[in-house]
GROMACS .gro file of C-alpha atoms in nm:
model
  154
    1LEU     CA    1   5.618  -5.584   5.517
    2ILE     CA    2   5.871  -5.307   5.619
    3SER     CA    3   5.841  -4.930   5.641
    4ALA     CA    4   5.499  -4.898   5.472
    5THR     CA    5   5.247  -4.627   5.515
    6LEU     CA    6   4.890  -4.765   5.518
    7GLN     CA    7   4.717  -4.496   5.707
    8ASP     CA    8   4.338  -4.499   5.665
    9ALA     CA    9   4.369  -4.825   5.464
   10ARG     CA   10   4.064  -5.059   5.452
   11LEU     CA   11   4.198  -5.399   5.528
   12ASP     CA   12   3.899  -5.581   5.670
   13GLY     CA   13   3.940  -5.948   5.679
   14VAL     CA   14   4.302  -5.943   5.558
   15CYS     CA   15   4.511  -6.259   5.638
   16LEU     CA   16   4.863  -6.184   5.749
   17ASP     CA   17   4.909  -6.498   5.959
   18GLY     CA   18   5.277  -6.543   6.048
   19ALA     CA   19   5.390  -6.218   5.872
   20GLU     CA   20   5.672  -5.999   5.988
   21VAL     CA   21   5.545  -5.633   5.998
   22THR     CA   22   5.806  -5.376   6.093
   23ASP     CA   23   5.779  -4.987   6.110
   24VAL     CA   24   5.437  -4.981   5.937
   25CYS     CA   25   5.200  -4.694   5.984
   26LEU     CA   26   4.841  -4.820   6.011
   27LYS     CA   27   4.696  -4.511   6.186
   28THR     CA   28   4.317  -4.504   6.163
   29ALA     CA   29   4.327  -4.815   5.940
   30THR     CA   30   4.036  -5.054   5.944
   31LEU     CA   31   4.142  -5.425   6.012
   32ARG     CA   32   3.803  -5.567   6.124
   33GLY     CA   33   3.817  -5.951   6.152
   34ALA     CA   34   4.183  -5.946   6.024
   35GLN     CA   35   4.370  -6.271   6.066
   36LEU     CA   36   4.704  -6.195   6.234
   37ARG     CA   37   4.780  -6.531   6.405
   38GLY     CA   38   5.152  -6.558   6.490
   39THR     CA   39   5.221  -6.229   6.323
   40THR     CA   40   5.516  -6.025   6.453
   41LEU     CA   41   5.450  -5.644   6.464
   42THR     CA   42   5.750  -5.428   6.552
   43ARG     CA   43   5.737  -5.050   6.595
   44CYS     CA   44   5.407  -5.026   6.421
   45GLN     CA   45   5.171  -4.730   6.453
   46LEU     CA   46   4.821  -4.845   6.500
   47GLU     CA   47   4.675  -4.536   6.668
   48SER     CA   48   4.290  -4.528   6.636
   49ALA     CA   49   4.307  -4.845   6.422
   50ASP     CA   50   3.986  -5.059   6.411
   51LEU     CA   51   4.072  -5.418   6.494
   52LEU     CA   52   3.723  -5.529   6.589
   53GLY     CA   53   3.716  -5.906   6.608
   54ALA     CA   54   4.072  -5.945   6.476
   55ASN     CA   55   4.259  -6.269   6.558
   56LEU     CA   56   4.603  -6.206   6.701
   57ASP     CA   57   4.645  -6.537   6.863
   58GLY     CA   58   5.013  -6.607   6.926
   59ALA     CA   59   5.106  -6.264   6.785
   60VAL     CA   60   5.418  -6.073   6.903
   61LEU     CA   61   5.389  -5.690   6.928
   62VAL     CA   62   5.695  -5.497   7.021
   63ASP     CA   63   5.704  -5.122   7.078
   64CYS     CA   64   5.381  -5.072   6.899
   65ASP     CA   65   5.141  -4.778   6.954
   66LEU     CA   66   4.771  -4.881   6.974
   67GLN     CA   67   4.645  -4.562   7.154
   68ASN     CA   68   4.268  -4.529   7.108
   69ALA     CA   69   4.262  -4.839   6.895
   70THR     CA   70   3.956  -5.061   6.893
   71LEU     CA   71   4.026  -5.429   6.984
   72GLN     CA   72   3.680  -5.511   7.096
   73ASP     CA   73   3.606  -5.885   7.064
   74ALA     CA   74   3.960  -5.946   6.939
   75THR     CA   75   4.155  -6.256   7.048
   76LEU     CA   76   4.514  -6.232   7.162
   77LYS     CA   77   4.550  -6.575   7.325
   78ASN     CA   78   4.916  -6.660   7.389
   79ALA     CA   79   5.017  -6.331   7.245
   80SER     CA   80   5.332  -6.141   7.366
   81LEU     CA   81   5.310  -5.768   7.398
   82THR     CA   82   5.631  -5.576   7.502
   83GLY     CA   83   5.650  -5.206   7.528
   84VAL     CA   84   5.302  -5.161   7.372
   85LYS     CA   85   5.094  -4.835   7.434
   86MET     CA   86   4.718  -4.906   7.463
   87VAL     CA   87   4.622  -4.580   7.623
   88GLY     CA   88   4.250  -4.522   7.569
   89ALA     CA   89   4.213  -4.841   7.368
   90THR     CA   90   3.888  -5.037   7.372
   91LEU     CA   91   3.935  -5.406   7.458
   92GLN     CA   92   3.581  -5.500   7.562
   93ARG     CA   93   3.526  -5.868   7.550
   94ALA     CA   94   3.888  -5.920   7.424
   95ASP     CA   95   4.050  -6.256   7.499
   96LEU     CA   96   4.406  -6.220   7.638
   97SER     CA   97   4.415  -6.571   7.791
   98SER     CA   98   4.779  -6.681   7.858
   99ALA     CA   99   4.909  -6.354   7.702
  100GLN     CA  100   5.256  -6.226   7.816
  101LEU     CA  101   5.224  -5.852   7.890
  102GLU     CA  102   5.553  -5.658   7.974
  103ASN     CA  103   5.579  -5.282   7.996
  104VAL     CA  104   5.221  -5.238   7.851
  105ASP     CA  105   5.029  -4.920   7.917
  106PHE     CA  106   4.648  -4.963   7.946
  107THR     CA  107   4.593  -4.609   8.100
  108ASP     CA  108   4.229  -4.523   8.060
  109ALA     CA  109   4.169  -4.835   7.844
  110ASN     CA  110   3.828  -5.015   7.845
  111LEU     CA  111   3.885  -5.388   7.941
  112GLU     CA  112   3.528  -5.456   8.045
  113TYR     CA  113   3.450  -5.820   8.030
  114ALA     CA  114   3.802  -5.898   7.892
  115VAL     CA  115   3.939  -6.250   7.966
  116LEU     CA  116   4.286  -6.236   8.127
  117ALA     CA  117   4.295  -6.608   8.236
  118GLU     CA  118   4.659  -6.712   8.311
  119ALA     CA  119   4.792  -6.386   8.174
  120ARG     CA  120   5.140  -6.281   8.294
  121MET     CA  121   5.183  -5.918   8.359
  122HIS     CA  122   5.506  -5.739   8.444
  123ASN     CA  123   5.515  -5.349   8.472
  124VAL     CA  124   5.166  -5.303   8.331
  125ASN     CA  125   4.993  -4.972   8.380
  126MET     CA  126   4.614  -4.984   8.419
  127THR     CA  127   4.566  -4.638   8.575
  128GLY     CA  128   4.213  -4.528   8.509
  129ALA     CA  129   4.130  -4.836   8.311
  130LYS     CA  130   3.772  -4.991   8.313
  131LEU     CA  131   3.808  -5.344   8.451
  132ARG     CA  132   3.441  -5.431   8.517
  133ALA     CA  133   3.367  -5.793   8.512
  134ILE     CA  134   3.706  -5.904   8.365
  135ARG     CA  135   3.754  -6.286   8.386
  136GLY     CA  136   4.069  -6.439   8.483
  137THR     CA  137   4.189  -6.724   8.701
  138ARG     CA  138   4.558  -6.754   8.793
  139LEU     CA  139   4.639  -6.410   8.681
  140TYR     CA  140   5.008  -6.348   8.737
  141GLY     CA  141   5.151  -5.999   8.785
  142ARG     CA  142   5.442  -5.796   8.909
  143GLY     CA  143   5.464  -5.420   8.887
  144LEU     CA  144   5.086  -5.375   8.816
  145THR     CA  145   4.953  -5.015   8.858
  146LEU     CA  146   4.583  -4.990   8.920
  147ALA     CA  147   4.538  -4.620   9.032
  148LYS     CA  148   4.201  -4.485   8.968
  149ALA     CA  149   4.096  -4.808   8.791
  150SER     CA  150   3.725  -4.910   8.812
  151ALA     CA  151   3.685  -5.278   8.884
  152MET     CA  152   3.322  -5.342   8.970
  153HIS     CA  153   3.254  -5.717   8.973
  154ALA     CA  154   3.603  -5.789   8.852
   0.00000   0.00000   0.00000
């Protein structure tokens, strides 16, 4: 799927496992429970998109904008995120186990109860992020910014 505009689309439960999605506008789209395992998303606009409970295990996201998106209860196990904007996004109870996060901006994002076990982070900004009760053993990071982040019981 290349250069499509699906703004405000209702795509709940859609299965795009393994798809290549490039330059697609999905602003304010609803993708609740979407199956995006192994999907590659490049330069996609997902601002304020609703991905509640979506499965992005093994997905690759490059230069995507997910500002104010909802990824609550989503799974991103073994996903690779590079140059992704998640400013103000909701990732409560999201599972990012073994994810590779490079140049990701989680400013003011809600990561409460998220799972970051064995996640690898490089140049990740979590300024003002809510990190209460995040779970993670063997969390690897370099260039991690946590200014004004709240991390009670993390």
